Short mmCIF file of N, CA and C in Angstrom, two decimals:
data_model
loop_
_atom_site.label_atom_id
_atom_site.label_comp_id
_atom_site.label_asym_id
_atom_site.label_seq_id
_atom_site.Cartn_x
_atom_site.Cartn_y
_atom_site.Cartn_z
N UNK A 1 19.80 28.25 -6.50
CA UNK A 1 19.07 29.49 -6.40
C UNK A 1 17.83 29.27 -5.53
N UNK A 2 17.09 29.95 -4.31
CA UNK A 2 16.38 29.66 -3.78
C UNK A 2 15.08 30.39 -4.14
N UNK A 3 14.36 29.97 -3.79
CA UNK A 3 12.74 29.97 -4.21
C UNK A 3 12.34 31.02 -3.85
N UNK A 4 11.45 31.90 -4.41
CA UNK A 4 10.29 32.84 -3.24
C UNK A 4 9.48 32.11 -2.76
N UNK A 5 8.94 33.17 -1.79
CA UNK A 5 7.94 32.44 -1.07
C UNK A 5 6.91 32.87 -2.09
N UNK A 6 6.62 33.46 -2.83
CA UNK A 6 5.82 33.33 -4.18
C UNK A 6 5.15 32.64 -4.71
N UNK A 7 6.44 31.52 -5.34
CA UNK A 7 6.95 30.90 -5.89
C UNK A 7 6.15 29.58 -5.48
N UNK A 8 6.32 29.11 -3.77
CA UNK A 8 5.63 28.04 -2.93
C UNK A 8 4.77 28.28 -3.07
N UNK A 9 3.93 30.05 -3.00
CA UNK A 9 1.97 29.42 -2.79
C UNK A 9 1.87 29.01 -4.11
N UNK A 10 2.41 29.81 -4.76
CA UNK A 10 1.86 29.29 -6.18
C UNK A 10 2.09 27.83 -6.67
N UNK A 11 3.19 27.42 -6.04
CA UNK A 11 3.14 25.83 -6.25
C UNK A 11 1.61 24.65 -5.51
N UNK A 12 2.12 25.53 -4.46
CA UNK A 12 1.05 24.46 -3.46
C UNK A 12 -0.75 25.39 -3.96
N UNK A 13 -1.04 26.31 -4.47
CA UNK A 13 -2.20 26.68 -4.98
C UNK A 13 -2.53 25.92 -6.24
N UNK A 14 -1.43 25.54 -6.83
CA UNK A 14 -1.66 24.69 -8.42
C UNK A 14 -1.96 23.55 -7.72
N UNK A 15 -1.36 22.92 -7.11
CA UNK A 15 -1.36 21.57 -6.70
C UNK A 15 -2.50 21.04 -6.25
N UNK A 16 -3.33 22.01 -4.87
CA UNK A 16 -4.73 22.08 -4.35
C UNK A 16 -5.59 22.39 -5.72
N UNK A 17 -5.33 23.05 -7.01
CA UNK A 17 -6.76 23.09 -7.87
C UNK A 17 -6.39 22.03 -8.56
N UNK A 18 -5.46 21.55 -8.96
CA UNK A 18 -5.24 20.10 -9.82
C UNK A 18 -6.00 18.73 -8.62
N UNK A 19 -6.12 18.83 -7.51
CA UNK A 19 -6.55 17.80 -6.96
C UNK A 19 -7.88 17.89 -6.71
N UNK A 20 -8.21 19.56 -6.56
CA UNK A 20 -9.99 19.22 -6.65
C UNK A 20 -10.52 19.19 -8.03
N UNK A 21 -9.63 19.61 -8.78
CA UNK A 21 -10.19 19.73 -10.14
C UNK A 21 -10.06 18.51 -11.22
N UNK A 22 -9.19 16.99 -10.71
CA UNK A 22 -8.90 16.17 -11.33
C UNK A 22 -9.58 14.88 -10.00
N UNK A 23 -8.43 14.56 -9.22
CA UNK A 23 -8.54 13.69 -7.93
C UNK A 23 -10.36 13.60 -7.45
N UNK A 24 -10.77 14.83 -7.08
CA UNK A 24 -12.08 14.85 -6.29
C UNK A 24 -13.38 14.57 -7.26
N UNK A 25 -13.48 14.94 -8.40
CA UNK A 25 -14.46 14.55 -9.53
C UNK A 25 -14.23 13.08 -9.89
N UNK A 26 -13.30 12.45 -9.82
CA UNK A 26 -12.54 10.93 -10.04
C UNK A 26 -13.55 9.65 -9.35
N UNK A 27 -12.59 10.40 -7.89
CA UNK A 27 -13.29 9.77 -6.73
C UNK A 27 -14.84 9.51 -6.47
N UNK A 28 -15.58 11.08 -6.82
CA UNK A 28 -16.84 10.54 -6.69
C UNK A 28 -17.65 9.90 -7.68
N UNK A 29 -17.20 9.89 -9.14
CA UNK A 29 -17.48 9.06 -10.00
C UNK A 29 -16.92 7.40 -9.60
N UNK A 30 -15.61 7.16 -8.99
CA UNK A 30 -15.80 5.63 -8.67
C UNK A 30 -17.05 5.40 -7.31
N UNK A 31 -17.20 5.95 -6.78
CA UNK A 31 -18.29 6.10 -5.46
C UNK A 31 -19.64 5.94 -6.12
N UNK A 32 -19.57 6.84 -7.16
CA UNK A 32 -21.10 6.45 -7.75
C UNK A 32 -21.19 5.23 -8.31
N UNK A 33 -20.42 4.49 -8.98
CA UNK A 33 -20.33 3.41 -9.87
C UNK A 33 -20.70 1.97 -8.82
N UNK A 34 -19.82 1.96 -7.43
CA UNK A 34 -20.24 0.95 -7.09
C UNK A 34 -19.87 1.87 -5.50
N UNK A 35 -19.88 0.75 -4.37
CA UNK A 35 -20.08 0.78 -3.22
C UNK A 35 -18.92 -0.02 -2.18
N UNK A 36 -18.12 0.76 -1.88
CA UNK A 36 -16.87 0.04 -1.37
C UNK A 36 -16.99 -0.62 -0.14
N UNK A 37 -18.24 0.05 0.71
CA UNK A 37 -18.15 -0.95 2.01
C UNK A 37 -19.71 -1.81 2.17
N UNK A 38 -20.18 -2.06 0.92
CA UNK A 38 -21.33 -2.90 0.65
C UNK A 38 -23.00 -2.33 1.39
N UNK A 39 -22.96 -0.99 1.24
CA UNK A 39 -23.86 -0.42 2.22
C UNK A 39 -25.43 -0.31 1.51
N UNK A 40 -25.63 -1.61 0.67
CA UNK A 40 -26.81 -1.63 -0.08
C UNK A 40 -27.75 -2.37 1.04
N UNK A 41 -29.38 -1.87 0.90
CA UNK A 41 -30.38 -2.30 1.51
C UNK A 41 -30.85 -3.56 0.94
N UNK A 42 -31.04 -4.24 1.70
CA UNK A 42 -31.57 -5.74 0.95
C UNK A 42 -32.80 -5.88 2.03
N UNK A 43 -34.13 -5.80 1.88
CA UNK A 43 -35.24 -6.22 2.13
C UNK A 43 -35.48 -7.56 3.30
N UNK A 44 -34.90 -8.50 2.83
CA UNK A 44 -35.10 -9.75 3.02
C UNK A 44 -34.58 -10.38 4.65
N UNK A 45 -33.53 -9.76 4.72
CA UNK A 45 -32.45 -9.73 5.78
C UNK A 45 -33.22 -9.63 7.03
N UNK A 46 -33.11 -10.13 8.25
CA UNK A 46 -33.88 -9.93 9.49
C UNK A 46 -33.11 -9.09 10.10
N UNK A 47 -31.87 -9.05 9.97
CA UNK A 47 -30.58 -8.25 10.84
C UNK A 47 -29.18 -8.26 9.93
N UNK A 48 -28.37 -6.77 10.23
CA UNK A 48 -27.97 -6.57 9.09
C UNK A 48 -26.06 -6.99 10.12
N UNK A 49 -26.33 -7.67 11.50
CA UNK A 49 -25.14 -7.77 12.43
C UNK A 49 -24.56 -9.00 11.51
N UNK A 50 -22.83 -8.89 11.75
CA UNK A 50 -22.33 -10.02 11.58
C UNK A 50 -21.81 -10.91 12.14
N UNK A 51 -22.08 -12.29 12.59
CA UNK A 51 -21.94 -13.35 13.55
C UNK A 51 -19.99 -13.34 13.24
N UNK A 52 -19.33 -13.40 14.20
CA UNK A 52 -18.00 -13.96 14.17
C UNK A 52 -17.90 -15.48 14.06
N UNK A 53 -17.20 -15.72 12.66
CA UNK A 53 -17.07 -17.15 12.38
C UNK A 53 -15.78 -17.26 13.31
N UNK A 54 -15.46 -19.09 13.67
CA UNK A 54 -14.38 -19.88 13.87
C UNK A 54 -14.91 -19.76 15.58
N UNK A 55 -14.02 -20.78 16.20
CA UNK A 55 -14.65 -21.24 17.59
C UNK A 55 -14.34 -20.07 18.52
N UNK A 56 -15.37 -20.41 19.47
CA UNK A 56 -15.21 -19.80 20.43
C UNK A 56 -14.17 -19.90 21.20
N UNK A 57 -13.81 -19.02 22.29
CA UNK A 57 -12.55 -19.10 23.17
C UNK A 57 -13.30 -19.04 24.85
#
């Protein structure tokens, strides 16, 4: 039996409020908790560049 097109927004409209309403509150609670690409200020540091280890070519 085939679908309405109804049928689809209403699928894909549930789907978009289940992901901002579950997925997106998630996410920014792990974001608050810690820091995935280490973007904390540290004082001490003269320069925040990173030297490429192993020999030169």
């Amino acid at each position: 039996m085939p679908r309405s097109r109804w049928t689809e927004r209403l699928r894909h409209l549930g789907l978009a409020a289940l992901y901002f309403a579950v997925l997106t509150p998630a996410g920014l609670c792990v974001r608050a908790v810690r820091d995935p690409l280490g973007r904390s200020w540290d004082g001490r540091r003269t320069s925040y560049l990173d030297r490429p280890t192993g020999p030169r070519r």
